[in-house]
């Protein structure tokens, strides 16, 4: 019986590994000829939001992306501050102002499948449109098990990472599809820092910039 279980476990592991190898090539890769972050006119800003008291350490931040160009911009959410899994991927880090240590995070590495033809529709849920000289924002809650924040502790929060895909519509023409091989830019981003204190037992929220 033991040998049969071992055999079954080995087969399952082998099949899982094979499946990963077969689909790996379909996941997003970043072309090597992308433009630097200096040509990406997006500013990332964090601001504190009122956090409700929770059994677990919890804090809410408003994440704002501002388009500082006179052209509309299309942004790929993946690994950006507006990633739907932002609390889990470590795009925002929290550092204790008392000890200088970072709050533990799941720091998940998520593989995303790109469209078969290498083009995104502008209506794809992974694409965010930012009008010229405008902004978009989202309020995101950070708490366990995604981020381990300690009640009563003061933290400094900052967003840092790499844009996986940005398209600047400098032509002004109507856009229906976005190509990964034509006009896509990538580069580094970094936000401001905000300082906040996680609400403790029986206390209201204490957040400040």
PDB file of N, CA, C and O in Angstrom, residues 33-93:
ATOM      1  N   UNK A  33      13.079  45.343 -25.821  1.00  0.00           N
ATOM      2  CA  UNK A  33      13.267  46.646 -26.446  1.00  0.00           C
ATOM      3  C   UNK A  33      12.257  47.681 -25.959  1.00  0.00           C
ATOM      4  O   UNK A  33      11.935  48.625 -26.671  1.00  0.00           O
ATOM      5  N   UNK A  34      11.750  47.524 -24.745  1.00  0.00           N
ATOM      6  CA  UNK A  34      10.767  48.453 -24.230  1.00  0.00           C
ATOM      7  C   UNK A  34      11.409  49.774 -23.806  1.00  0.00           C
ATOM      8  O   UNK A  34      12.580  49.836 -23.445  1.00  0.00           O
ATOM      9  N   UNK A  35      10.593  50.850 -23.814  1.00  0.00           N
ATOM     10  CA  UNK A  35      11.065  52.172 -23.440  1.00  0.00           C
ATOM     11  C   UNK A  35      11.247  52.273 -21.925  1.00  0.00           C
ATOM     12  O   UNK A  35      10.550  51.628 -21.164  1.00  0.00           O
ATOM     13  N   UNK A  36      12.151  53.113 -21.463  1.00  0.00           N
ATOM     14  CA  UNK A  36      12.440  53.246 -20.036  1.00  0.00           C
ATOM     15  C   UNK A  36      11.301  53.938 -19.308  1.00  0.00           C
ATOM     16  O   UNK A  36      10.409  54.525 -19.913  1.00  0.00           O
ATOM     17  N   UNK A  37      11.349  53.872 -17.964  1.00  0.00           N
ATOM     18  CA  UNK A  37      10.296  54.441 -17.138  1.00  0.00           C
ATOM     19  C   UNK A  37      10.204  55.956 -17.279  1.00  0.00           C
ATOM     20  O   UNK A  37       9.186  56.550 -16.956  1.00  0.00           O
ATOM     21  N   UNK A  38      11.267  56.618 -17.775  1.00  0.00           N
ATOM     22  CA  UNK A  38      11.243  58.073 -17.925  1.00  0.00           C
ATOM     23  C   UNK A  38      10.197  58.503 -18.945  1.00  0.00           C
ATOM     24  O   UNK A  38       9.735  59.627 -18.936  1.00  0.00           O
ATOM     25  N   UNK A  39       9.813  57.602 -19.841  1.00  0.00           N
ATOM     26  CA  UNK A  39       8.844  57.932 -20.871  1.00  0.00           C
ATOM     27  C   UNK A  39       7.425  57.508 -20.491  1.00  0.00           C
ATOM     28  O   UNK A  39       6.535  57.528 -21.313  1.00  0.00           O
ATOM     29  N   UNK A  40       7.237  57.085 -19.250  1.00  0.00           N
ATOM     30  CA  UNK A  40       5.916  56.665 -18.786  1.00  0.00           C
ATOM     31  C   UNK A  40       5.352  57.762 -17.871  1.00  0.00           C
ATOM     32  O   UNK A  40       5.767  57.893 -16.719  1.00  0.00           O
ATOM     33  N   UNK A  41       4.435  58.569 -18.392  1.00  0.00           N
ATOM     34  CA  UNK A  41       3.941  59.734 -17.639  1.00  0.00           C
ATOM     35  C   UNK A  41       2.845  59.396 -16.626  1.00  0.00           C
ATOM     36  O   UNK A  41       1.735  59.907 -16.696  1.00  0.00           O
ATOM     37  N   UNK A  42       3.162  58.541 -15.688  1.00  0.00           N
ATOM     38  CA  UNK A  42       2.203  58.166 -14.645  1.00  0.00           C
ATOM     39  C   UNK A  42       2.830  58.405 -13.275  1.00  0.00           C
ATOM     40  O   UNK A  42       3.941  57.947 -13.015  1.00  0.00           O
ATOM     41  N   UNK A  43       2.126  59.113 -12.428  1.00  0.00           N
ATOM     42  CA  UNK A  43       2.570  59.321 -11.048  1.00  0.00           C
ATOM     43  C   UNK A  43       1.723  58.445 -10.128  1.00  0.00           C
ATOM     44  O   UNK A  43       0.501  58.374 -10.278  1.00  0.00           O
ATOM     45  N   UNK A  44       2.394  57.778  -9.188  1.00  0.00           N
ATOM     46  CA  UNK A  44       1.710  56.900  -8.234  1.00  0.00           C
ATOM     47  C   UNK A  44       1.690  57.586  -6.867  1.00  0.00           C
ATOM     48  O   UNK A  44       2.741  57.976  -6.350  1.00  0.00           O
ATOM     49  N   UNK A  45       0.501  57.709  -6.308  1.00  0.00           N
ATOM     50  CA  UNK A  45       0.362  58.384  -5.012  1.00  0.00           C
ATOM     51  C   UNK A  45      -0.443  57.521  -4.046  1.00  0.00           C
ATOM     52  O   UNK A  45      -1.494  56.980  -4.407  1.00  0.00           O
ATOM     53  N   UNK A  46       0.065  57.407  -2.828  1.00  0.00           N
ATOM     54  CA  UNK A  46      -0.661  56.718  -1.757  1.00  0.00           C
ATOM     55  C   UNK A  46      -1.202  57.759  -0.793  1.00  0.00           C
ATOM     56  O   UNK A  46      -0.539  58.758  -0.502  1.00  0.00           O
ATOM     57  N   UNK A  47      -2.388  57.539  -0.299  1.00  0.00           N
ATOM     58  CA  UNK A  47      -2.961  58.418   0.719  1.00  0.00           C
ATOM     59  C   UNK A  47      -3.756  57.568   1.700  1.00  0.00           C
ATOM     60  O   UNK A  47      -4.318  56.537   1.326  1.00  0.00           O
ATOM     61  N   UNK A  48      -3.780  57.961   2.969  1.00  0.00           N
ATOM     62  CA  UNK A  48      -4.451  57.152   3.995  1.00  0.00           C
ATOM     63  C   UNK A  48      -5.960  57.238   3.913  1.00  0.00           C
ATOM     64  O   UNK A  48      -6.535  58.262   3.553  1.00  0.00           O
ATOM     65  N   UNK A  49      -6.594  56.133   4.234  1.00  0.00           N
ATOM     66  CA  UNK A  49      -8.053  56.055   4.318  1.00  0.00           C
ATOM     67  C   UNK A  49      -8.421  55.587   5.715  1.00  0.00           C
ATOM     68  O   UNK A  49      -7.645  54.899   6.379  1.00  0.00           O
ATOM     69  N   UNK A  50      -9.608  55.948   6.159  1.00  0.00           N
ATOM     70  CA  UNK A  50     -10.063  55.507   7.473  1.00  0.00           C
ATOM     71  C   UNK A  50     -10.260  53.997   7.478  1.00  0.00           C
ATOM     72  O   UNK A  50     -10.929  53.445   6.611  1.00  0.00           O
ATOM     73  N   UNK A  51      -9.649  53.331   8.436  1.00  0.00           N
ATOM     74  CA  UNK A  51      -9.746  51.877   8.548  1.00  0.00           C
ATOM     75  C   UNK A  51     -10.631  51.494   9.721  1.00  0.00           C
ATOM     76  O   UNK A  51     -10.481  52.030  10.823  1.00  0.00           O
ATOM     77  N   UNK A  52     -11.546  50.583   9.481  1.00  0.00           N
ATOM     78  CA  UNK A  52     -12.399  50.107  10.553  1.00  0.00           C
ATOM     79  C   UNK A  52     -11.626  49.171  11.466  1.00  0.00           C
ATOM     80  O   UNK A  52     -10.693  48.495  11.041  1.00  0.00           O
ATOM     81  N   UNK A  53     -12.026  49.144  12.732  1.00  0.00           N
ATOM     82  CA  UNK A  53     -11.384  48.231  13.661  1.00  0.00           C
ATOM     83  C   UNK A  53     -11.632  46.792  13.242  1.00  0.00           C
ATOM     84  O   UNK A  53     -12.704  46.449  12.786  1.00  0.00           O
ATOM     85  N   UNK A  54     -10.619  45.976  13.377  1.00  0.00           N
ATOM     86  CA  UNK A  54     -10.709  44.593  12.926  1.00  0.00           C
ATOM     87  C   UNK A  54     -10.055  43.665  13.934  1.00  0.00           C
ATOM     88  O   UNK A  54      -9.213  44.085  14.737  1.00  0.00           O
ATOM     89  N   UNK A  55     -10.473  42.394  13.893  1.00  0.00           N
ATOM     90  CA  UNK A  55      -9.838  41.401  14.752  1.00  0.00           C
ATOM     91  C   UNK A  55      -8.357  41.287  14.390  1.00  0.00           C
ATOM     92  O   UNK A  55      -7.499  41.109  15.240  1.00  0.00           O
ATOM     93  N   UNK A  56      -8.068  41.418  13.092  1.00  0.00           N
ATOM     94  CA  UNK A  56      -6.696  41.363  12.608  1.00  0.00           C
ATOM     95  C   UNK A  56      -6.195  42.775  12.324  1.00  0.00           C
ATOM     96  O   UNK A  56      -6.981  43.696  12.139  1.00  0.00           O
ATOM     97  N   UNK A  57      -4.873  42.936  12.312  1.00  0.00           N
ATOM     98  CA  UNK A  57      -4.301  44.218  11.942  1.00  0.00           C
ATOM     99  C   UNK A  57      -4.702  44.555  10.520  1.00  0.00           C
ATOM    100  O   UNK A  57      -4.538  43.744   9.616  1.00  0.00           O
ATOM    101  N   UNK A  58      -5.253  45.756  10.314  1.00  0.00           N
ATOM    102  CA  UNK A  58      -5.773  46.112   9.001  1.00  0.00           C
ATOM    103  C   UNK A  58      -5.615  47.601   8.739  1.00  0.00           C
ATOM    104  O   UNK A  58      -5.699  48.415   9.667  1.00  0.00           O
ATOM    105  N   UNK A  59      -5.385  47.943   7.472  1.00  0.00           N
ATOM    106  CA  UNK A  59      -5.301  49.357   7.087  1.00  0.00           C
ATOM    107  C   UNK A  59      -5.734  49.500   5.634  1.00  0.00           C
ATOM    108  O   UNK A  59      -5.526  48.604   4.812  1.00  0.00           O
ATOM    109  N   UNK A  60      -6.360  50.633   5.330  1.00  0.00           N
ATOM    110  CA  UNK A  60      -6.787  50.925   3.963  1.00  0.00           C
ATOM    111  C   UNK A  60      -5.981  52.104   3.415  1.00  0.00           C
ATOM    112  O   UNK A  60      -5.735  53.080   4.114  1.00  0.00           O
ATOM    113  N   UNK A  61      -5.593  51.962   2.146  1.00  0.00           N
ATOM    114  CA  UNK A  61      -4.885  53.037   1.459  1.00  0.00           C
ATOM    115  C   UNK A  61      -5.594  53.344   0.152  1.00  0.00           C
ATOM    116  O   UNK A  61      -6.094  52.443  -0.520  1.00  0.00           O
ATOM    117  N   UNK A  62      -5.627  54.614  -0.215  1.00  0.00           N
ATOM    118  CA  UNK A  62      -6.133  55.014  -1.516  1.00  0.00           C
ATOM    119  C   UNK A  62      -4.932  55.086  -2.461  1.00  0.00           C
ATOM    120  O   UNK A  62      -3.968  55.802  -2.190  1.00  0.00           O
ATOM    121  N   UNK A  63      -4.988  54.315  -3.536  1.00  0.00           N
ATOM    122  CA  UNK A  63      -3.908  54.288  -4.519  1.00  0.00           C
ATOM    123  C   UNK A  63      -4.370  55.062  -5.745  1.00  0.00           C
ATOM    124  O   UNK A  63      -5.379  54.714  -6.366  1.00  0.00           O
ATOM    125  N   UNK A  64      -3.643  56.112  -6.086  1.00  0.00           N
ATOM    126  CA  UNK A  64      -4.017  56.983  -7.205  1.00  0.00           C
ATOM    127  C   UNK A  64      -2.950  56.965  -8.285  1.00  0.00           C
ATOM    128  O   UNK A  64      -1.756  57.129  -7.995  1.00  0.00           O
ATOM    129  N   UNK A  65      -3.375  56.750  -9.529  1.00  0.00           N
ATOM    130  CA  UNK A  65      -2.482  56.837 -10.677  1.00  0.00           C
ATOM    131  C   UNK A  65      -2.893  58.059 -11.485  1.00  0.00           C
ATOM    132  O   UNK A  65      -4.032  58.151 -11.946  1.00  0.00           O
ATOM    133  N   UNK A  66      -1.958  58.989 -11.643  1.00  0.00           N
ATOM    134  CA  UNK A  66      -2.239  60.235 -12.350  1.00  0.00           C
ATOM    135  C   UNK A  66      -1.517  60.274 -13.686  1.00  0.00           C
ATOM    136  O   UNK A  66      -0.299  60.075 -13.751  1.00  0.00           O
ATOM    137  N   UNK A  67      -2.266  60.529 -14.743  1.00  0.00           N
ATOM    138  CA  UNK A  67      -1.708  60.678 -16.081  1.00  0.00           C
ATOM    139  C   UNK A  67      -1.294  62.133 -16.247  1.00  0.00           C
ATOM    140  O   UNK A  67      -2.141  63.026 -16.316  1.00  0.00           O
ATOM    141  N   UNK A  68       0.004  62.399 -16.310  1.00  0.00           N
ATOM    142  CA  UNK A  68       0.491  63.775 -16.398  1.00  0.00           C
ATOM    143  C   UNK A  68       0.792  64.189 -17.835  1.00  0.00           C
ATOM    144  O   UNK A  68       1.483  65.190 -18.071  1.00  0.00           O
ATOM    145  N   UNK A  69       0.270  63.416 -18.786  1.00  0.00           N
ATOM    146  CA  UNK A  69       0.494  63.730 -20.192  1.00  0.00           C
ATOM    147  C   UNK A  69      -0.793  64.232 -20.852  1.00  0.00           C
ATOM    148  O   UNK A  69      -1.891  64.027 -20.327  1.00  0.00           O
ATOM    149  N   UNK A  70      -0.678  64.864 -22.034  1.00  0.00           N
ATOM    150  CA  UNK A  70      -1.866  65.322 -22.766  1.00  0.00           C
ATOM    151  C   UNK A  70      -2.488  64.235 -23.636  1.00  0.00           C
ATOM    152  O   UNK A  70      -3.324  64.525 -24.487  1.00  0.00           O
ATOM    153  N   UNK A  71      -2.072  62.988 -23.421  1.00  0.00           N
ATOM    154  CA  UNK A  71      -2.593  61.864 -24.204  1.00  0.00           C
ATOM    155  C   UNK A  71      -3.228  60.829 -23.278  1.00  0.00           C
ATOM    156  O   UNK A  71      -2.803  60.662 -22.142  1.00  0.00           O
ATOM    157  N   UNK A  72      -4.224  60.122 -23.791  1.00  0.00           N
ATOM    158  CA  UNK A  72      -4.810  59.051 -22.997  1.00  0.00           C
ATOM    159  C   UNK A  72      -3.805  57.906 -22.869  1.00  0.00           C
ATOM    160  O   UNK A  72      -2.963  57.693 -23.746  1.00  0.00           O
ATOM    161  N   UNK A  73      -3.904  57.195 -21.760  1.00  0.00           N
ATOM    162  CA  UNK A  73      -2.979  56.099 -21.466  1.00  0.00           C
ATOM    163  C   UNK A  73      -3.784  54.832 -21.171  1.00  0.00           C
ATOM    164  O   UNK A  73      -4.845  54.891 -20.538  1.00  0.00           O
ATOM    165  N   UNK A  74      -3.248  53.711 -21.626  1.00  0.00           N
ATOM    166  CA  UNK A  74      -3.811  52.404 -21.289  1.00  0.00           C
ATOM    167  C   UNK A  74      -2.772  51.637 -20.491  1.00  0.00           C
ATOM    168  O   UNK A  74      -1.604  51.565 -20.886  1.00  0.00           O
ATOM    169  N   UNK A  75      -3.191  51.094 -19.377  1.00  0.00           N
ATOM    170  CA  UNK A  75      -2.275  50.440 -18.446  1.00  0.00           C
ATOM    171  C   UNK A  75      -2.665  48.992 -18.229  1.00  0.00           C
ATOM    172  O   UNK A  75      -3.841  48.680 -18.022  1.00  0.00           O
ATOM    173  N   UNK A  76      -1.686  48.107 -18.270  1.00  0.00           N
ATOM    174  CA  UNK A  76      -1.895  46.712 -17.918  1.00  0.00           C
ATOM    175  C   UNK A  76      -1.800  46.593 -16.398  1.00  0.00           C
ATOM    176  O   UNK A  76      -0.787  46.965 -15.802  1.00  0.00           O
ATOM    177  N   UNK A  77      -2.854  46.089 -15.775  1.00  0.00           N
ATOM    178  CA  UNK A  77      -2.898  46.027 -14.312  1.00  0.00           C
ATOM    179  C   UNK A  77      -1.807  45.152 -13.695  1.00  0.00           C
ATOM    180  O   UNK A  77      -1.385  45.393 -12.558  1.00  0.00           O
ATOM    181  N   UNK A  78      -1.402  44.121 -14.388  1.00  0.00           N
ATOM    182  CA  UNK A  78      -0.541  43.102 -13.815  1.00  0.00           C
ATOM    183  C   UNK A  78       0.687  43.685 -13.116  1.00  0.00           C
ATOM    184  O   UNK A  78       1.453  44.453 -13.697  1.00  0.00           O
ATOM    185  N   UNK A  79       0.855  43.326 -11.854  1.00  0.00           N
ATOM    186  CA  UNK A  79       1.994  43.745 -11.018  1.00  0.00           C
ATOM    187  C   UNK A  79       2.032  45.242 -10.764  1.00  0.00           C
ATOM    188  O   UNK A  79       3.015  45.757 -10.221  1.00  0.00           O
ATOM    189  N   UNK A  80       0.986  45.959 -11.144  1.00  0.00           N
ATOM    190  CA  UNK A  80       0.919  47.400 -10.894  1.00  0.00           C
ATOM    191  C   UNK A  80       0.224  47.653  -9.560  1.00  0.00           C
ATOM    192  O   UNK A  80      -0.336  46.734  -8.956  1.00  0.00           O
ATOM    193  N   UNK A  81       0.215  48.898  -9.081  1.00  0.00           N
ATOM    194  CA  UNK A  81      -0.507  49.195  -7.845  1.00  0.00           C
ATOM    195  C   UNK A  81      -2.005  48.918  -7.943  1.00  0.00           C
ATOM    196  O   UNK A  81      -2.675  48.784  -6.921  1.00  0.00           O
ATOM    197  N   UNK A  82      -2.540  48.837  -9.170  1.00  0.00           N
ATOM    198  CA  UNK A  82      -3.957  48.544  -9.349  1.00  0.00           C
ATOM    199  C   UNK A  82      -4.210  47.071  -9.672  1.00  0.00           C
ATOM    200  O   UNK A  82      -5.308  46.695 -10.084  1.00  0.00           O
ATOM    201  N   UNK A  83      -3.194  46.245  -9.500  1.00  0.00           N
ATOM    202  CA  UNK A  83      -3.378  44.802  -9.654  1.00  0.00           C
ATOM    203  C   UNK A  83      -4.464  44.357  -8.680  1.00  0.00           C
ATOM    204  O   UNK A  83      -4.482  44.777  -7.519  1.00  0.00           O
ATOM    205  N   UNK A  84      -5.378  43.521  -9.154  1.00  0.00           N
ATOM    206  CA  UNK A  84      -6.474  43.068  -8.294  1.00  0.00           C
ATOM    207  C   UNK A  84      -5.977  42.246  -7.108  1.00  0.00           C
ATOM    208  O   UNK A  84      -6.721  42.016  -6.150  1.00  0.00           O
ATOM    209  N   UNK A  85      -4.733  41.801  -7.177  1.00  0.00           N
ATOM    210  CA  UNK A  85      -4.131  41.040  -6.075  1.00  0.00           C
ATOM    211  C   UNK A  85      -3.039  41.853  -5.382  1.00  0.00           C
ATOM    212  O   UNK A  85      -2.118  41.284  -4.793  1.00  0.00           O
ATOM    213  N   UNK A  86      -3.139  43.168  -5.452  1.00  0.00           N
ATOM    214  CA  UNK A  86      -2.086  44.049  -4.916  1.00  0.00           C
ATOM    215  C   UNK A  86      -1.644  43.716  -3.486  1.00  0.00           C
ATOM    216  O   UNK A  86      -0.447  43.680  -3.202  1.00  0.00           O
ATOM    217  N   UNK A  87      -2.568  43.441  -2.545  1.00  0.00           N
ATOM    218  CA  UNK A  87      -2.119  43.142  -1.182  1.00  0.00           C
ATOM    219  C   UNK A  87      -1.269  41.881  -1.073  1.00  0.00           C
ATOM    220  O   UNK A  87      -0.467  41.750  -0.153  1.00  0.00           O
ATOM    221  N   UNK A  88      -1.452  40.949  -2.020  1.00  0.00           N
ATOM    222  CA  UNK A  88      -0.769  39.654  -1.939  1.00  0.00           C
ATOM    223  C   UNK A  88       0.584  39.616  -2.639  1.00  0.00           C
ATOM    224  O   UNK A  88       1.404  38.756  -2.348  1.00  0.00           O
ATOM    225  N   UNK A  89       0.823  40.541  -3.581  1.00  0.00           N
ATOM    226  CA  UNK A  89       2.034  40.447  -4.402  1.00  0.00           C
ATOM    227  C   UNK A  89       3.173  41.334  -3.915  1.00  0.00           C
ATOM    228  O   UNK A  89       4.244  41.331  -4.503  1.00  0.00           O
ATOM    229  N   UNK A  90       2.943  42.100  -2.852  1.00  0.00           N
ATOM    230  CA  UNK A  90       4.028  42.895  -2.282  1.00  0.00           C
ATOM    231  C   UNK A  90       4.358  44.158  -3.041  1.00  0.00           C
ATOM    232  O   UNK A  90       5.436  44.724  -2.851  1.00  0.00           O
ATOM    233  N   UNK A  91       3.439  44.630  -3.894  1.00  0.00           N
ATOM    234  CA  UNK A  91       3.704  45.866  -4.639  1.00  0.00           C
ATOM    235  C   UNK A  91       3.734  47.068  -3.696  1.00  0.00           C
ATOM    236  O   UNK A  91       4.372  48.080  -3.979  1.00  0.00           O
ATOM    237  N   UNK A  92       3.047  46.950  -2.557  1.00  0.00           N
ATOM    238  CA  UNK A  92       3.113  47.964  -1.496  1.00  0.00           C
ATOM    239  C   UNK A  92       3.788  47.327  -0.292  1.00  0.00           C
ATOM    240  O   UNK A  92       3.354  46.279   0.184  1.00  0.00           O
ATOM    241  N   UNK A  93       4.858  47.947   0.170  1.00  0.00           N
ATOM    242  CA  UNK A  93       5.567  47.417   1.344  1.00  0.00           C
ATOM    243  C   UNK A  93       5.283  48.285   2.567  1.00  0.00           C
ATOM    244  O   UNK A  93       5.058  49.491   2.449  1.00  0.00           O
TER     245      UNK A  93
END
